Short mmCIF file of C-alpha atoms and ligand atoms in Angstrom, two decimals:
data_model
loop_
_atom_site.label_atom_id
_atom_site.label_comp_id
_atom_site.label_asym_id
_atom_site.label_seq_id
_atom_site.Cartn_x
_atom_site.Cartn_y
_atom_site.Cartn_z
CA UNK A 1420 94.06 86.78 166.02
CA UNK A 1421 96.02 85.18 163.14
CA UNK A 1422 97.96 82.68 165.71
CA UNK A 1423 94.90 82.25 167.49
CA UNK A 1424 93.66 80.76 164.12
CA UNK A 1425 96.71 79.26 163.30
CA UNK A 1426 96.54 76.98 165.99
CA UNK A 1427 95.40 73.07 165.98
CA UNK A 1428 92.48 71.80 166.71
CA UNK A 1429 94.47 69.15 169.62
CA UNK A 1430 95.26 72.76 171.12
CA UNK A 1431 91.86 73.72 171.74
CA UNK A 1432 90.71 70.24 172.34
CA UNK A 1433 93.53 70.84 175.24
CA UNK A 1434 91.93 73.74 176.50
CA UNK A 1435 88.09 72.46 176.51
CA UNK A 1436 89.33 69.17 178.50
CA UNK A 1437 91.35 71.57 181.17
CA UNK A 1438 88.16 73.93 181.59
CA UNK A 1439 85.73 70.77 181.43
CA UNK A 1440 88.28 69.26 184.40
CA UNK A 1441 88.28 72.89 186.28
CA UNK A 1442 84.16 72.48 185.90
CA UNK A 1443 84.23 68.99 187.52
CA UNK A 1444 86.12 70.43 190.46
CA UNK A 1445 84.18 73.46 191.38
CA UNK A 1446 81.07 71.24 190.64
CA UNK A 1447 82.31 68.01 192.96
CA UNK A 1448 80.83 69.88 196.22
CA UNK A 1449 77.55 70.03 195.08
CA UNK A 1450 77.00 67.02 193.30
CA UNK A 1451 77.49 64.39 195.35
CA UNK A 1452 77.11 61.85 193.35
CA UNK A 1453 80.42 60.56 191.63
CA UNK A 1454 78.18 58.83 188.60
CA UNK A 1455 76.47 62.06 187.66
CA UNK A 1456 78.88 63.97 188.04
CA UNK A 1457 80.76 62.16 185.59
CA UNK A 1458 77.70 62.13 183.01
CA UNK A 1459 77.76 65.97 183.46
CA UNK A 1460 81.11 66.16 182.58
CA UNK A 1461 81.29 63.87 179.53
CA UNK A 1462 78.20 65.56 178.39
CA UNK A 1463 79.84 68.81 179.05
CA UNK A 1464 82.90 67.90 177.12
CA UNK A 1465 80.85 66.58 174.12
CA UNK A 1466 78.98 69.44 173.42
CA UNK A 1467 81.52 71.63 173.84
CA UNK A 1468 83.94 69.64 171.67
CA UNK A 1469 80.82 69.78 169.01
CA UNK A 1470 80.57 72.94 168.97
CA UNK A 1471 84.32 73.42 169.06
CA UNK A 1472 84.09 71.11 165.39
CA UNK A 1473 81.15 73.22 164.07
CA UNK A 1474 83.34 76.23 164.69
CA UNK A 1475 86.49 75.18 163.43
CA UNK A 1476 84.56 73.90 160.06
CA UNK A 1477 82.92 77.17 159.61
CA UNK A 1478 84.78 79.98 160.87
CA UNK A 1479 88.06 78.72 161.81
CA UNK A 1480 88.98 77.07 158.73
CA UNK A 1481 87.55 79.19 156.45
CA UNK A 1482 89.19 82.72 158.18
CA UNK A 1483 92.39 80.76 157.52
CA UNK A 1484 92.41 80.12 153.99
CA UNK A 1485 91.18 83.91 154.06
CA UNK A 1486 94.22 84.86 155.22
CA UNK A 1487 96.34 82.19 153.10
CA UNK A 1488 94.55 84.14 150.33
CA UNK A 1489 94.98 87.69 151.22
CA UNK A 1490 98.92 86.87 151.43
CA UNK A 1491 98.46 85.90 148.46
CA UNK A 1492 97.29 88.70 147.12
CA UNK A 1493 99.88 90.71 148.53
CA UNK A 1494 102.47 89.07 147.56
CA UNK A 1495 100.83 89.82 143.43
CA UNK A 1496 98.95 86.74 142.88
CA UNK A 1497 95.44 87.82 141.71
CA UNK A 1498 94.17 85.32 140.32
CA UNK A 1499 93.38 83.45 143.86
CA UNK A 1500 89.76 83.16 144.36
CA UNK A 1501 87.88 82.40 147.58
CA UNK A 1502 84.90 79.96 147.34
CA UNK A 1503 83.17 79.67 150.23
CA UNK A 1504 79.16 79.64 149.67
CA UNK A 1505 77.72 79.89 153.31
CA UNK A 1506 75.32 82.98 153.72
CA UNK A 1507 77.43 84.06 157.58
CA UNK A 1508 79.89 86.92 158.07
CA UNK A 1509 82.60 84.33 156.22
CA UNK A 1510 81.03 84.42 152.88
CA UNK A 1511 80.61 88.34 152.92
CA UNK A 1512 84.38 87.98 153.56
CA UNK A 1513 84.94 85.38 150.54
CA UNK A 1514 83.13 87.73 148.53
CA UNK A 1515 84.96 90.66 149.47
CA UNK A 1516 88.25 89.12 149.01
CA UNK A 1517 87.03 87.97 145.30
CA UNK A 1518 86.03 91.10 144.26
CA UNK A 1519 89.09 92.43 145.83
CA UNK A 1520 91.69 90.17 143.86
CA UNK A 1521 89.31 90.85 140.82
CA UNK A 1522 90.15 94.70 141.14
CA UNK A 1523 93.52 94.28 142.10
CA UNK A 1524 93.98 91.87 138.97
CA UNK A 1525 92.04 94.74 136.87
CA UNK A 1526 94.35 96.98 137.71
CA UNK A 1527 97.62 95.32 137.33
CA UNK A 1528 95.96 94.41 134.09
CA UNK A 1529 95.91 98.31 133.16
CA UNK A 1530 99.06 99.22 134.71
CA UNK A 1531 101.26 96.55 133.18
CA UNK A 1532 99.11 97.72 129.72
CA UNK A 1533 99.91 101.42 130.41
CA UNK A 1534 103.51 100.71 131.23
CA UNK A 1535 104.00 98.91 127.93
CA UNK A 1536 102.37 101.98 125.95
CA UNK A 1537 104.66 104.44 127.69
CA UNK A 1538 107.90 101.36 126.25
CA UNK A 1539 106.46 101.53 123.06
CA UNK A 1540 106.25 104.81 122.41
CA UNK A 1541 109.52 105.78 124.50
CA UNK A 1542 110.93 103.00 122.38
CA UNK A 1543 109.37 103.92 119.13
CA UNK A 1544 109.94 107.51 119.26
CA UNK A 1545 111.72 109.06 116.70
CA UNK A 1546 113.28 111.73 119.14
CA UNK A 1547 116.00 110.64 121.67
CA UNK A 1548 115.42 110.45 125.39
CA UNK A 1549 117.43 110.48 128.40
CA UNK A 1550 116.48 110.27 131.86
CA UNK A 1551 118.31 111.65 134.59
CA UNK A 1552 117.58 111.71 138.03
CA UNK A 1553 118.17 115.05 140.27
CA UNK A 1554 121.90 113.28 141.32
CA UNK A 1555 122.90 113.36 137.57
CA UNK A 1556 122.07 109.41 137.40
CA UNK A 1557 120.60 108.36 133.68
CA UNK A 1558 118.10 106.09 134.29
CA UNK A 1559 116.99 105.30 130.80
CA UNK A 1560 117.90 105.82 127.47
CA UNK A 1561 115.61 104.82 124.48
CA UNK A 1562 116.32 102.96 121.46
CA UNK A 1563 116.36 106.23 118.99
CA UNK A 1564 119.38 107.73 121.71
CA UNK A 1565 121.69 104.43 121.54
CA UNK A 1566 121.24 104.25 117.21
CA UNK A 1567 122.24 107.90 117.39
CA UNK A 1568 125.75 107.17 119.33
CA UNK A 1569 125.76 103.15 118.32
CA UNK A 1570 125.92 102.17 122.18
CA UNK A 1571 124.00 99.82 124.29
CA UNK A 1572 121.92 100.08 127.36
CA UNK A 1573 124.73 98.99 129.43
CA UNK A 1574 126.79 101.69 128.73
CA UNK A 1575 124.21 104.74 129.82
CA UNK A 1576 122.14 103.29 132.88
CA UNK A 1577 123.46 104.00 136.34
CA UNK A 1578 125.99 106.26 135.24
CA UNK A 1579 126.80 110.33 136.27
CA UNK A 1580 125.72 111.73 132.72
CA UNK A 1581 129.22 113.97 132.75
CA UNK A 1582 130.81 111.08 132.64
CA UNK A 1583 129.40 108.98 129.86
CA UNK A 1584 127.57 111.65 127.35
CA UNK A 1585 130.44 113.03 125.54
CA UNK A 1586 128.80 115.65 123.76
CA UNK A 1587 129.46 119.37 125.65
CA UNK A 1588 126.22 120.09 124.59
CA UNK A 1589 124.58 117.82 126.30
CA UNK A 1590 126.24 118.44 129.71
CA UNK A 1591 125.44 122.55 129.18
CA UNK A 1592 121.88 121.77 128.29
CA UNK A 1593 121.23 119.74 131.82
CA UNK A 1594 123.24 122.01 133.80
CA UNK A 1595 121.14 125.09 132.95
CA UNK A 1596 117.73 122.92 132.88
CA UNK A 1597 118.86 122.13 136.74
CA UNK A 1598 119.80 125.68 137.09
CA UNK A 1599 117.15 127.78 135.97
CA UNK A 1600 114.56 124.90 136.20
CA UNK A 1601 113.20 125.77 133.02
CA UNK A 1602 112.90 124.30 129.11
CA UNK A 1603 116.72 124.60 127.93
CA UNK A 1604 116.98 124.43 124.03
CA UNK A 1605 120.60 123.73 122.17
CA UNK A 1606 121.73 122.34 118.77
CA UNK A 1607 123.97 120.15 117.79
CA UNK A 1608 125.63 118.58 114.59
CA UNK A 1609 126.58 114.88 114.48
CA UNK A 1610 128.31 112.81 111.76
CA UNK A 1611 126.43 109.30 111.17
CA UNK A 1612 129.02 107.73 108.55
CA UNK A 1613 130.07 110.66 106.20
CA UNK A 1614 126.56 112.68 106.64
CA UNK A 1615 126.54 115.63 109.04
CA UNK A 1616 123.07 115.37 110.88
CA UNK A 1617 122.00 118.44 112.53
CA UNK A 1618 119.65 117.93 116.12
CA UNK A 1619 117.87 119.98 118.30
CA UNK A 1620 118.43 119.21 122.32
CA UNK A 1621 116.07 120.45 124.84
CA UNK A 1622 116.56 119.90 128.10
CA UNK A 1623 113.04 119.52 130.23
CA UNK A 1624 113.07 119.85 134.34
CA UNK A 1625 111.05 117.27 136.01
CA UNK A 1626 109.29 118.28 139.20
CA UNK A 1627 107.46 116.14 141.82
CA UNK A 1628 104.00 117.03 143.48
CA UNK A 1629 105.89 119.18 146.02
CA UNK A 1630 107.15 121.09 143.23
CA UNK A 1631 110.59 120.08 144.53
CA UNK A 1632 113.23 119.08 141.28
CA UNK A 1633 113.38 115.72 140.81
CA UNK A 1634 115.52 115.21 137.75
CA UNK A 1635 115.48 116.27 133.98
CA UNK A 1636 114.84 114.72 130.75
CA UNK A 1637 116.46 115.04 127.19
CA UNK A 1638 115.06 115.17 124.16
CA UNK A 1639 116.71 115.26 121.16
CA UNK A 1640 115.13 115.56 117.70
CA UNK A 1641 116.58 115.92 114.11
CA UNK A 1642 116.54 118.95 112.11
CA UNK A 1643 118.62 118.36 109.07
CA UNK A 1644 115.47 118.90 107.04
CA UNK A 1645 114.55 121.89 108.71
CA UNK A 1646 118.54 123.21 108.14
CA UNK A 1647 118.58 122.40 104.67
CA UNK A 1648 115.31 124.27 103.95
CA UNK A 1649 117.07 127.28 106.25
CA UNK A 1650 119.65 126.62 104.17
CA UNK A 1651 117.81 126.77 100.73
CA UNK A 1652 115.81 129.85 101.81
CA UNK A 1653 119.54 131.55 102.00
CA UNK A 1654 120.99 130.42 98.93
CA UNK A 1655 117.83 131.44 97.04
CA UNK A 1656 118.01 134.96 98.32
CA UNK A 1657 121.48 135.06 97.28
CA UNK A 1658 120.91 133.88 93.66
CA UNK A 1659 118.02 136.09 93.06
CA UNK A 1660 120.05 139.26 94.47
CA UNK A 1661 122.86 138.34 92.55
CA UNK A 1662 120.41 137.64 89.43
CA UNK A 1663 119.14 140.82 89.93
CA UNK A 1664 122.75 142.35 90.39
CA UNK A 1665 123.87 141.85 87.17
CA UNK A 1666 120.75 143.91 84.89
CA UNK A 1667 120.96 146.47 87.43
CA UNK A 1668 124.88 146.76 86.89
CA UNK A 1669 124.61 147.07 83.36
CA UNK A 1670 121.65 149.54 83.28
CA UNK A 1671 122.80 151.64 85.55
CA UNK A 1672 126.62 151.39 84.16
CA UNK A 1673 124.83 152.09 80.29
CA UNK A 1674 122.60 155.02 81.89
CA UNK A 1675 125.59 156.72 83.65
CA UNK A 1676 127.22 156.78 79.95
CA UNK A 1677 124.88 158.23 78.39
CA UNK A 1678 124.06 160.73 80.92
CA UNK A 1679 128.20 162.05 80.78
CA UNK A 1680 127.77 161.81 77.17
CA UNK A 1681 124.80 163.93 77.34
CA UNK A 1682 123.21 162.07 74.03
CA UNK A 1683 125.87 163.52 71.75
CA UNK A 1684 126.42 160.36 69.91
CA UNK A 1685 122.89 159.43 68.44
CA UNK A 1686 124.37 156.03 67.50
CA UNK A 1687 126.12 155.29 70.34
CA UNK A 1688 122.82 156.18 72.83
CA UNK A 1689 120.12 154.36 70.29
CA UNK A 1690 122.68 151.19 71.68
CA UNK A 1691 122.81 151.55 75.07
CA UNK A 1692 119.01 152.33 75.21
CA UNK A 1693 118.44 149.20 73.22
CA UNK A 1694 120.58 147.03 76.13
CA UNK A 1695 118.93 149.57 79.19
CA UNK A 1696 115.64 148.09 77.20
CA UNK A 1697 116.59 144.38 77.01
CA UNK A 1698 118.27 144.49 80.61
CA UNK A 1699 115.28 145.61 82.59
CA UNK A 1700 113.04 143.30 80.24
CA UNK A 1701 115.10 140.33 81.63
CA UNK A 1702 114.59 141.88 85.08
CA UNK A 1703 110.68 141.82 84.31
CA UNK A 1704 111.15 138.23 83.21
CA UNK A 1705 112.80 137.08 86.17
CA UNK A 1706 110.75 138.97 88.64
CA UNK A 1707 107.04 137.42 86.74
CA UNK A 1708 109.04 134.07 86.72
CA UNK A 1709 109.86 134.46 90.95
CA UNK A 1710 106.27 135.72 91.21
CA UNK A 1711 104.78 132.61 89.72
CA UNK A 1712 106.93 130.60 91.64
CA UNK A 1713 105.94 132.03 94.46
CA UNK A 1714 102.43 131.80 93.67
CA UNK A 1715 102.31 128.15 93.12
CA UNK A 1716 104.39 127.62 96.72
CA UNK A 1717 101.76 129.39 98.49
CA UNK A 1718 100.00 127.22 100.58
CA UNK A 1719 96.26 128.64 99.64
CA UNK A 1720 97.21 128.01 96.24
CA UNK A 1721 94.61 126.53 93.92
CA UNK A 1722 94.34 125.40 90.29
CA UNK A 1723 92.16 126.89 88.19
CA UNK A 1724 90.54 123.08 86.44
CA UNK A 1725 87.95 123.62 83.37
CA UNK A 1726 88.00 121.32 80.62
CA UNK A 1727 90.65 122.79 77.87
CA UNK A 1728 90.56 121.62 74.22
CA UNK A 1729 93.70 121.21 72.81
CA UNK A 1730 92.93 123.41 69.89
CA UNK A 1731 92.33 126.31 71.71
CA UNK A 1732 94.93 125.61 74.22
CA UNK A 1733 97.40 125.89 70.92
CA UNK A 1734 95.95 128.82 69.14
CA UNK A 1735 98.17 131.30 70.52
CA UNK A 1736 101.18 128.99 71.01
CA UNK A 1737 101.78 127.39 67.24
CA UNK A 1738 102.12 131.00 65.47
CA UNK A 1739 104.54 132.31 68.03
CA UNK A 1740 107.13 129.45 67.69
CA UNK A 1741 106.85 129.11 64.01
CA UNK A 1742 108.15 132.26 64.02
CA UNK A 1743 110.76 131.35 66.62
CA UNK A 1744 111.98 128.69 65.09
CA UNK A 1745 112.09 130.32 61.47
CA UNK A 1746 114.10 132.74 63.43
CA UNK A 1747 116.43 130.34 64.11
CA UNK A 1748 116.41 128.44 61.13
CA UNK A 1749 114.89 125.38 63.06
CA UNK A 1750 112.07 123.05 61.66
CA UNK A 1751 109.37 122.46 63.96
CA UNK A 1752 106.70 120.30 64.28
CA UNK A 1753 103.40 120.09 65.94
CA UNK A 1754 101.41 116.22 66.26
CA UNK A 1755 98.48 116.98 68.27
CA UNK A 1756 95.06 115.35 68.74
CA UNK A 1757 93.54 118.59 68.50
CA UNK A 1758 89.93 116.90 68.85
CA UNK A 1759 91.30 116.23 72.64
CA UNK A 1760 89.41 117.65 75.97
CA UNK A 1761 90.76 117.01 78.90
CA UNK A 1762 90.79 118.89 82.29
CA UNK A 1763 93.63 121.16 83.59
CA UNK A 1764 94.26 124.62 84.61
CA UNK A 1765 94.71 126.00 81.26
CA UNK A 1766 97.13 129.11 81.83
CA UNK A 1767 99.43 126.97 83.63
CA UNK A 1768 99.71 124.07 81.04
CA UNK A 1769 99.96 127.01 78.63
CA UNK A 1770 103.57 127.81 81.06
CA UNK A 1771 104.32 124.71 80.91
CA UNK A 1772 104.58 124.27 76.74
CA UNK A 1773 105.84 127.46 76.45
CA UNK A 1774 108.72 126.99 78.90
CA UNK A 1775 109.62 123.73 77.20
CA UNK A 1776 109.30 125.11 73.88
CA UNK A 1777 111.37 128.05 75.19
CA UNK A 1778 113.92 125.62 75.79
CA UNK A 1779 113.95 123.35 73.10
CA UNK A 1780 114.36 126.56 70.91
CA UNK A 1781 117.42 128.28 72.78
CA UNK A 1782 119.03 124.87 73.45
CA UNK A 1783 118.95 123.55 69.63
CA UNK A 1784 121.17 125.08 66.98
CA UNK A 1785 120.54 126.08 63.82
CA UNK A 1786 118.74 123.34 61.24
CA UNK A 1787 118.15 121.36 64.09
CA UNK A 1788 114.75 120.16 64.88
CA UNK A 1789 111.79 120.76 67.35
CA UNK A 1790 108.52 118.85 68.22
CA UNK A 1791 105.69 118.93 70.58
CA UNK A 1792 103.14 116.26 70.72
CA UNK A 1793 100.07 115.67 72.48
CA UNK A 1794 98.37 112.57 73.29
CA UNK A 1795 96.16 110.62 75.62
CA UNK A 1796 95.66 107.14 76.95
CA UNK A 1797 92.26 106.70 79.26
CA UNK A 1798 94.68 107.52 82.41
CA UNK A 1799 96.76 110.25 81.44
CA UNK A 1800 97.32 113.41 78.74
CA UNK A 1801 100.82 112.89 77.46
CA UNK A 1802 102.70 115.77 76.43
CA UNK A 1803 105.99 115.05 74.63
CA UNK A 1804 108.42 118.10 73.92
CA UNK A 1805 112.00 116.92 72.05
CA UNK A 1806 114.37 118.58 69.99
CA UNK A 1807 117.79 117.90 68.10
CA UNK A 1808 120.15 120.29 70.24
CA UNK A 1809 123.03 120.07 72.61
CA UNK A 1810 121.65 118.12 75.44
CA UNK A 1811 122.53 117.56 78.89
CA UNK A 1812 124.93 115.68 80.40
CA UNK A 1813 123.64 112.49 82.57
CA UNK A 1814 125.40 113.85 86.00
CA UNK A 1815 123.52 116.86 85.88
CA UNK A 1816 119.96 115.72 84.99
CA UNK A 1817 118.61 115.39 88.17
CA UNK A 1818 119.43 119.31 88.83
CA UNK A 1819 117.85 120.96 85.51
CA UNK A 1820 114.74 120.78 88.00
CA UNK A 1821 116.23 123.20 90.85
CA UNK A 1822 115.80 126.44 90.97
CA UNK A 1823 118.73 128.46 89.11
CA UNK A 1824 120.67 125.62 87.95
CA UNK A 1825 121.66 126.32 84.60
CA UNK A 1826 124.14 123.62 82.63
CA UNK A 1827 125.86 126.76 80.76
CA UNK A 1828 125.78 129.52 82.73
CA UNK A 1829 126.50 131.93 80.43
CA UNK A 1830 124.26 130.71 77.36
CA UNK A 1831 120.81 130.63 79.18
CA UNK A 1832 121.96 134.03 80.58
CA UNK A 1833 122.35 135.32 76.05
CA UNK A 1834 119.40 133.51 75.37
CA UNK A 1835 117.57 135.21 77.88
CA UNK A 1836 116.84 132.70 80.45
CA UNK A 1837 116.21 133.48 83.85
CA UNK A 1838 116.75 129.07 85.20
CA UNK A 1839 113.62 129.49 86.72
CA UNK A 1840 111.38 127.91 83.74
CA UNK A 1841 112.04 124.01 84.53
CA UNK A 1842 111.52 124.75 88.13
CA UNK A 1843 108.23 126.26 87.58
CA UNK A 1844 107.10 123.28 84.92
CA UNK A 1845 107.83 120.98 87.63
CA UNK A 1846 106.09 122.59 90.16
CA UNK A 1847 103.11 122.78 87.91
CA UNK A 1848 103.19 119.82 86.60
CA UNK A 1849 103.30 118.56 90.50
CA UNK A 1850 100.38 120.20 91.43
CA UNK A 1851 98.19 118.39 88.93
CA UNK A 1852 99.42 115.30 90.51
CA UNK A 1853 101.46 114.70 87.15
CA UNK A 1854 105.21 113.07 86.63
CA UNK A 1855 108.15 114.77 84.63
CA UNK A 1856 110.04 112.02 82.62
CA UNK A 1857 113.53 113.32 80.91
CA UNK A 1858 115.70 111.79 78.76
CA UNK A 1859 118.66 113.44 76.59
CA UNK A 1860 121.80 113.10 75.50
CA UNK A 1861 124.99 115.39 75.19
CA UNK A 1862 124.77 117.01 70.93
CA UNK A 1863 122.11 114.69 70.26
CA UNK A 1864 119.25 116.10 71.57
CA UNK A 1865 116.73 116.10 74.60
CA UNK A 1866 112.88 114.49 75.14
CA UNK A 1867 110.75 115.48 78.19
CA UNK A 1868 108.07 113.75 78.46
CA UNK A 1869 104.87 115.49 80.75
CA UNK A 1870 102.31 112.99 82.06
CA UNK A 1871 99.15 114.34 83.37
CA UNK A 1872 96.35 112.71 84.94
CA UNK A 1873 93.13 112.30 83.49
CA UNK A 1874 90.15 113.21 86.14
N1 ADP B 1922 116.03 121.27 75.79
C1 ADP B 1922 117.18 121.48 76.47
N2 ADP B 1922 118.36 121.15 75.94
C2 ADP B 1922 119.52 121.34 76.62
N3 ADP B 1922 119.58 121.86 77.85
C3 ADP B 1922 118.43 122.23 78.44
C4 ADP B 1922 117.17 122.04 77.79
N4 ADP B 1922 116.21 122.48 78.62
C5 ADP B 1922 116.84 122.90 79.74
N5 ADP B 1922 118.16 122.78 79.61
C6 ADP B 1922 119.18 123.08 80.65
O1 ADP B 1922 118.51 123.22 81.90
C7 ADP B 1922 118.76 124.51 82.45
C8 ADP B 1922 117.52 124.97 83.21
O2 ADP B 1922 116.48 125.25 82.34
P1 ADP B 1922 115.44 126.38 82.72
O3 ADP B 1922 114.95 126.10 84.08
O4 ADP B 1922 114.44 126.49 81.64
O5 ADP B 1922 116.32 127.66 82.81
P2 ADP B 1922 116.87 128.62 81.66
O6 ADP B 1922 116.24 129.92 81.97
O7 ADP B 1922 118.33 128.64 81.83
O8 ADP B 1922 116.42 128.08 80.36
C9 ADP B 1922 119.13 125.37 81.30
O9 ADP B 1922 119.96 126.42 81.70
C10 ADP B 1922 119.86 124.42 80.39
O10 ADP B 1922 121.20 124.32 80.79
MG1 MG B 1923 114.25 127.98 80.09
#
């Protein structure tokens, strides 16, 4: 049919003049006469070279540009349009073929759309992906896999994966996803520069409609946060066993003694009862302190807000630390705008003076000084703790914050800290969406200065 169309008009011209000549044969026995017979035949060929014209301008050269069209649109091109506007079997074609390009344009609009999602976020991802078909082929590595191993493209695509992913790992990982054609999980560690990166591989089986395996792909995401909380988790158990350790050493070594010396020595057992006493006191302190820790960690945990005045927020306080301090021979001083209301959970910014106090006290020797002021702008309750004593050392600032750190071991341990009591002001201090500023220098003394939000 297409060649048929194809052809030129002087082709069927051809043929019309070959039948029209055929016609004037079989007809030259009947009509006799040469003259009509001639009129019959030029009339003959006129109509049917009309009608030839009328067909080649409406069907003929329209059903060709139809199919100039529809190759058209095969070949991609949908933006072709057919206009034809006669009302025959031509225009329901030229509309046909419209709407068809129009679909077919639709769609490659929302393919080529959905194909540059799935770059983006293959690109953008913050996990690294191979793909590999079932022959061990990669055929794509994103961008987050090449910064990982500082390689290009190039280097990956079209390659057996034994052969250009170094990493064992890697190569056990696809091997058993092919294997047991299930989710294959693996880590890894990685140095990028001096760091040591820690990642989790899994290796995913991909499977066509047949269910048949058709390749694999890997994923690999970092867990270095996830370690080092692992890793925090383990190193806090071991400080508070070994916390623990040492009270329940020297109770239980005192207690022994005194049970072999059966309470002869009334002196002698009024001592180690006093140190039994104090030892299992600083157990009770450390356990309330891990307690409140843990309390503010939990993830239910909520703050207790009603407006506090700063008066009776202090009542308790100012007596206790006088004494303290006249203990110690240390001045201290209280500047407060006791007329002040502002809202916070009250027991825990009790904690919070008291802890810095604490400190401030055990950390200052004697005739030094101590102060705690509060104030207030319109955004935020200041609360500034300072004191004359022995400081801390600039390297180490950063840490006073962490659980357990202690500058001087062996001091806080006298004075009867448990290095919990800066952890827990910060944590406090961070749930009221406040900010911890600290300054301090080494025999000179420290400031820490508590901001708080006013709601
Ligand atoms: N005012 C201060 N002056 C000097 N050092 C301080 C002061 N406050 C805290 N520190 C240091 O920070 C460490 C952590 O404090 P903290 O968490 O309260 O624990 P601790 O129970 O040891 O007092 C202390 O061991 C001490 O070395
Ligand atoms: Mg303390």
């Amino acid at each position: 049919m297409k060649s048929l169309i194809k052809k030129p008009l002087s082709y069927y011209m051809l043929i019309i003049f070959v039948l029209s000549v055929i016609n004037g044969l079989l007809l030259f026995p009947i009509v006799d006469n040469v003259i009509i017979l001639i009129a019959i035949l030029i009339i003959n060929f006129c109509i049917l070279t009309l009608f030839l014209q009328f067909f080649n301008v409406n069907h003929m050269k329209p059903l060709s540009k139809a199919i100039t069209i529809l190759s058209e649109i095969n070949q991609g091109n949908y933006r072709v349009r057919f206009h034809f506007s006669g009302n025959n079997i031509i225009g329901t074609i030229s509309k046909e073929i419209n709407s068809l390009a129009r679909n077919m344009n639709e769609y490659s609009i929302q393919e080529k759309m959905q194909r540059e999602q799935l770059t983006t976020i293959i690109e953008n991802t913050e996990n690294g992906l191979v793909l590999i078909d079932e022959k061990g082929y990669i055929h794509l590595v994103n961008r987050k896999f090449l910064t990982i191993y500082g390689k290009t493209m190039k280097e990956y695509k079209g390659y057996l994966y034994y052969e250009v992913l170094e990493e064992e790992v890697f190569h056990k990982t696809i091997q058993n996803a092919f294997l047991y054609e299930e989710n294959v999980k693996n880590e890894f560690t990685h140095y990028e520069g001096t760091e040591k990166v820690y990642y989790q591989i899994i290796g995913v089986p991909i499977f066509n409609e047949k269910n048949r395996l058709k390749g694999a792909v890997l994923v690999i995401h970092d867990i270095t946060e996830l370690k080092k909380l692992e890793l925090m988790r383990k190193d806090f158990v071991a400080n508070v066993s070994h916390e623990l350790r040492t009270p329940i050493t020297s109770i239980r070594g005192f207690a022994e003694t005194l049970l072999e010396d059966d309470l002869k020595n009334k002196e002698v057992a009024k001592e180690f009862l006093t140190i039994i006493y104090n030892e299992s006191d600083r157990m009770q302190l450390l356990i309330e302190d891990l307690l409140t820790l843990s309390r503010l960690e939990q993830e239910n945990f909520q703050l207790i807000v009603n407006e506090i005045d700063v008066e009776g927020l202090l009542k308790d306080i100012i007596p206790a630390y006088q004494m303290k301090a006249r203990k110690k021979k240390i001045s201290i001083a209280f500047s407060v705008d006791e007329k002040l209301k502002f809202k916070a959970d009250k027991e825990k910014i009790k904690q919070i003076i008291i802890n810095l106090l604490d400190n401030a006290i055990h950390y200052t020797q004697e005739q030094g000084k101590v102060s705690l002021a509060i104030n207030s702008t319109e955004e935020y309750v200041h609360i500034h703790v300072s004191d004359t004593g022995m400081g801390i050392d600039k390297a180490v600032l950063p840490r006073i914050f962490e659980r357990f750190y202690r500058v001087d071991k062996a001091r806080s341990r006298n004075t009867g800290g448990t290095g919990l009591g800066l952890a827990i002001v910060k944590h406090i201090v961070d749930v009221h969406d406040g900010k911890i500023e600290i300054d301090s220098e080494i025999n000179k003394g420290t400031h820490i200065h508590i901001y708080l939000p006013r709601k």
